Short mmCIF file of C-alpha atoms in Angstrom, two decimals:
data_model
loop_
_atom_site.label_atom_id
_atom_site.label_comp_id
_atom_site.label_asym_id
_atom_site.label_seq_id
_atom_site.Cartn_x
_atom_site.Cartn_y
_atom_site.Cartn_z
CA ASN A 1 83.77 82.40 97.99
CA ASP A 2 84.67 85.29 95.74
CA VAL A 3 84.44 89.04 95.18
CA GLY A 4 82.28 89.85 92.18
CA GLU A 5 82.98 92.89 90.01
CA TYR A 6 80.29 94.71 88.03
CA SER A 7 80.42 97.73 85.74
CA LEU A 8 77.63 100.32 85.87
CA THR A 9 76.79 102.35 82.78
CA THR A 10 75.22 104.98 85.07
CA PRO A 11 77.34 105.70 88.16
CA PHE A 12 75.80 104.43 91.44
CA ASP A 13 72.75 103.02 89.59
CA VAL A 14 72.70 99.27 90.27
CA SER A 15 69.96 98.72 87.69
CA THR A 16 72.64 99.39 85.01
CA ALA A 17 75.10 96.81 86.41
CA THR A 18 76.75 94.16 84.24
CA PHE A 19 78.91 91.35 85.58
CA VAL A 20 82.61 91.73 84.68
CA ASP A 21 84.70 89.26 86.65
CA ARG A 22 85.26 87.62 89.99
CA PHE A 23 88.20 86.91 92.24
CA ARG A 24 88.15 83.82 94.45
CA VAL A 25 89.19 84.34 98.07
CA ALA A 26 88.39 80.81 99.29
CA THR A 27 92.04 80.07 100.09
CA GLN A 28 91.94 82.82 102.72
CA ASP A 29 88.30 82.51 103.81
CA SER A 30 85.54 80.12 102.80
CA ASN A 31 82.86 82.51 104.11
CA PRO A 32 83.76 86.05 103.00
CA SER A 33 81.19 88.55 104.19
CA GLY A 34 82.50 92.09 103.73
CA VAL A 35 84.72 93.96 101.30
CA ALA A 36 86.34 97.41 101.25
CA PHE A 37 88.86 99.23 99.07
CA ASN A 38 91.40 101.95 99.70
CA ASN A 39 90.76 105.29 98.00
CA ASP A 40 92.57 104.60 94.74
CA GLY A 41 91.49 100.97 94.39
CA THR A 42 95.00 99.51 94.64
CA LYS A 43 94.12 97.61 97.83
CA MET A 44 91.14 95.42 98.63
CA PHE A 45 90.18 94.11 102.07
CA VAL A 46 87.97 91.10 102.67
CA VAL A 47 86.65 90.05 106.07
CA GLY A 48 85.26 86.61 106.64
CA PHE A 49 83.73 84.68 109.49
CA SER A 50 85.58 81.43 108.84
CA GLY A 51 89.06 82.90 109.27
CA LYS A 52 87.92 85.64 111.65
CA ASP A 53 90.39 88.03 110.05
CA VAL A 54 90.77 90.91 107.59
CA ASN A 55 92.67 89.85 104.47
CA GLU A 56 94.53 92.41 102.37
CA TYR A 57 95.00 92.17 98.60
CA ILE A 58 97.10 94.27 96.22
CA LEU A 59 95.52 95.17 92.86
CA SER A 60 97.93 95.92 90.02
CA THR A 61 95.08 97.62 88.15
CA PRO A 62 92.90 99.78 90.42
CA PHE A 63 89.44 98.34 91.16
CA ASP A 64 90.05 95.38 88.84
CA VAL A 65 89.59 92.32 91.07
CA SER A 66 91.12 89.99 88.48
CA THR A 67 94.52 91.63 89.20
CA SER A 68 94.36 90.90 92.96
CA THR A 69 97.19 89.26 94.87
CA PHE A 70 96.91 88.23 98.52
CA ARG A 71 99.31 90.01 100.89
CA ASP A 72 100.45 87.45 103.45
CA ILE A 73 101.13 89.77 106.39
CA ASN A 74 101.84 86.96 108.86
CA GLY A 75 103.72 84.56 106.60
CA ASP A 76 101.18 81.81 107.26
CA GLY A 77 98.42 82.63 104.79
CA THR A 78 96.28 84.56 107.29
CA GLY A 79 95.22 88.16 107.61
CA PHE A 80 94.75 90.49 110.57
CA ASP A 81 93.08 88.49 113.35
CA VAL A 82 89.95 90.10 114.83
CA SER A 83 88.72 87.05 116.78
CA GLY A 84 89.65 88.68 120.08
CA GLN A 85 86.92 91.25 119.46
CA GLU A 86 84.46 89.51 117.10
CA SER A 87 83.93 85.79 116.62
CA SER A 88 81.82 86.20 113.47
CA PRO A 89 82.95 89.34 111.59
CA ARG A 90 80.60 90.49 108.82
CA ASP A 91 81.84 93.84 107.53
CA VAL A 92 84.93 96.05 107.41
CA ILE A 93 85.28 99.74 106.61
CA PHE A 94 88.00 102.38 106.90
CA ASN A 95 88.07 106.10 107.59
CA ASN A 96 89.07 108.42 104.75
CA ASP A 97 92.86 108.10 105.07
CA GLY A 98 92.92 104.48 106.19
CA THR A 99 94.33 105.19 109.64
CA LYS A 100 91.24 103.71 111.27
CA MET A 101 89.53 100.41 110.54
CA PHE A 102 86.14 99.26 111.83
CA VAL A 103 84.82 95.71 112.01
CA VAL A 104 81.27 94.69 112.90
CA GLY A 105 79.87 91.22 113.38
CA LYS A 106 76.89 89.16 114.34
CA ASP A 107 78.04 87.58 117.59
CA ASP A 108 79.57 90.28 119.77
CA ASP A 109 77.08 93.07 118.94
CA ALA A 110 79.70 95.81 118.71
CA VAL A 111 81.53 98.10 116.30
CA ASN A 112 85.24 97.49 116.85
CA GLU A 113 87.72 100.29 116.15
CA TYR A 114 91.39 99.82 115.24
CA THR A 115 94.14 102.36 114.53
CA LEU A 116 96.60 101.78 111.69
CA SER A 117 100.00 103.42 112.03
CA THR A 118 100.29 103.18 108.23
CA GLY A 119 97.13 104.00 106.33
CA PHE A 120 95.40 101.01 104.70
CA ASP A 121 98.08 98.60 105.98
CA VAL A 122 96.29 96.02 108.14
CA SER A 123 99.60 94.67 109.45
CA SER A 124 99.93 97.97 111.38
CA ALA A 125 96.48 97.72 113.02
CA THR A 126 95.93 97.85 116.79
CA PHE A 127 92.62 97.43 118.60
CA VAL A 128 91.40 100.63 120.29
CA ASP A 129 87.84 100.37 121.48
CA SER A 130 84.40 98.93 120.79
CA PHE A 131 80.90 100.36 120.86
CA SER A 132 77.99 98.08 121.72
CA VAL A 133 74.97 98.15 119.43
CA SER A 134 73.19 95.33 121.30
CA GLY A 135 70.40 97.66 122.39
CA GLN A 136 69.43 98.08 118.72
CA GLU A 137 70.78 94.99 116.93
CA ASN A 138 72.06 91.59 118.05
CA ASN A 139 73.03 90.30 114.62
CA SER A 140 74.94 93.11 112.86
CA GLU A 141 75.71 92.58 109.18
CA GLY A 142 76.83 95.92 107.73
CA LEU A 143 78.43 99.22 108.68
CA THR A 144 79.14 102.57 107.07
CA PHE A 145 79.88 106.19 108.02
CA ASN A 146 79.17 109.56 106.49
CA ASN A 147 82.15 111.39 104.96
CA ASP A 148 83.43 113.08 108.12
CA GLY A 149 82.67 110.17 110.45
CA THR A 150 80.15 112.05 112.58
CA ARG A 151 77.35 109.65 111.66
CA MET A 152 77.51 105.86 111.75
CA PHE A 153 74.98 103.39 110.34
CA VAL A 154 74.62 99.73 111.33
CA VAL A 155 72.31 97.31 109.55
CA GLY A 156 71.37 93.94 110.93
CA PHE A 157 69.64 90.66 110.34
CA SER A 158 67.51 90.59 113.49
CA GLY A 159 66.08 94.09 113.47
CA ASP A 160 65.66 94.44 109.68
CA ASP A 161 66.55 98.09 110.03
CA VAL A 162 69.25 100.71 109.63
CA ASN A 163 70.40 102.11 112.97
CA GLU A 164 71.85 105.61 113.05
CA TYR A 165 74.35 106.98 115.56
CA THR A 166 75.97 110.39 115.97
CA LEU A 167 79.65 110.69 116.90
CA THR A 168 80.79 113.88 118.61
CA THR A 169 84.33 113.09 117.40
CA GLY A 170 84.49 111.84 113.83
CA PHE A 171 85.39 108.16 113.47
CA ASP A 172 85.68 107.71 117.25
CA VAL A 173 83.19 105.02 118.29
CA SER A 174 83.59 105.87 121.98
CA SER A 175 81.76 109.14 121.22
CA ALA A 176 78.77 107.44 119.55
CA THR A 177 75.14 107.91 120.64
CA PHE A 178 72.10 106.15 119.19
CA VAL A 179 69.74 108.44 117.26
CA GLY A 180 67.06 106.25 115.69
CA SER A 181 66.34 103.47 113.24
CA PHE A 182 64.66 103.02 109.87
CA SER A 183 62.89 99.74 109.06
CA VAL A 184 63.67 98.00 105.78
CA ALA A 185 61.56 94.93 106.66
CA THR A 186 59.15 95.35 103.74
CA GLN A 187 62.07 95.27 101.30
#
């Protein structure tokens, strides 16, 4: 029920990781499953399948989870509700400027797209569209994009593979087309 922080002596080399600290998010969600940051590390977003929402945290020191404070956008201790689109959200990711948010989950087999009128402010999010990945994966666990949003990757529990999609319009899931998959079953 926490976000763990690790330092890496060699950038992007997980074999050099050392545990630093953790920040408990159990008050907001007892089953956190995905985490994302804004570009400068002053905001952290945690999605969980107990609360079925995206919770926003403010970090007084960038990328230092021990300095996190929950931002209560609704005044009731909850985050941005995504249950209308996904009953078991697993991952959250943003486009480069935070004006789009994407949530994927294991039950509804879709990538859900939201627009944010203020970048990286989940209180300003509005649902736009969803893209079904059920033909490739019926238990989605993770999601990412390339830098310009013209390629999307979905990983899942059932297929044990990474599914690749092209988007004719960057970060617009309605323009996505399945390309192929890569099995990670042996790992």
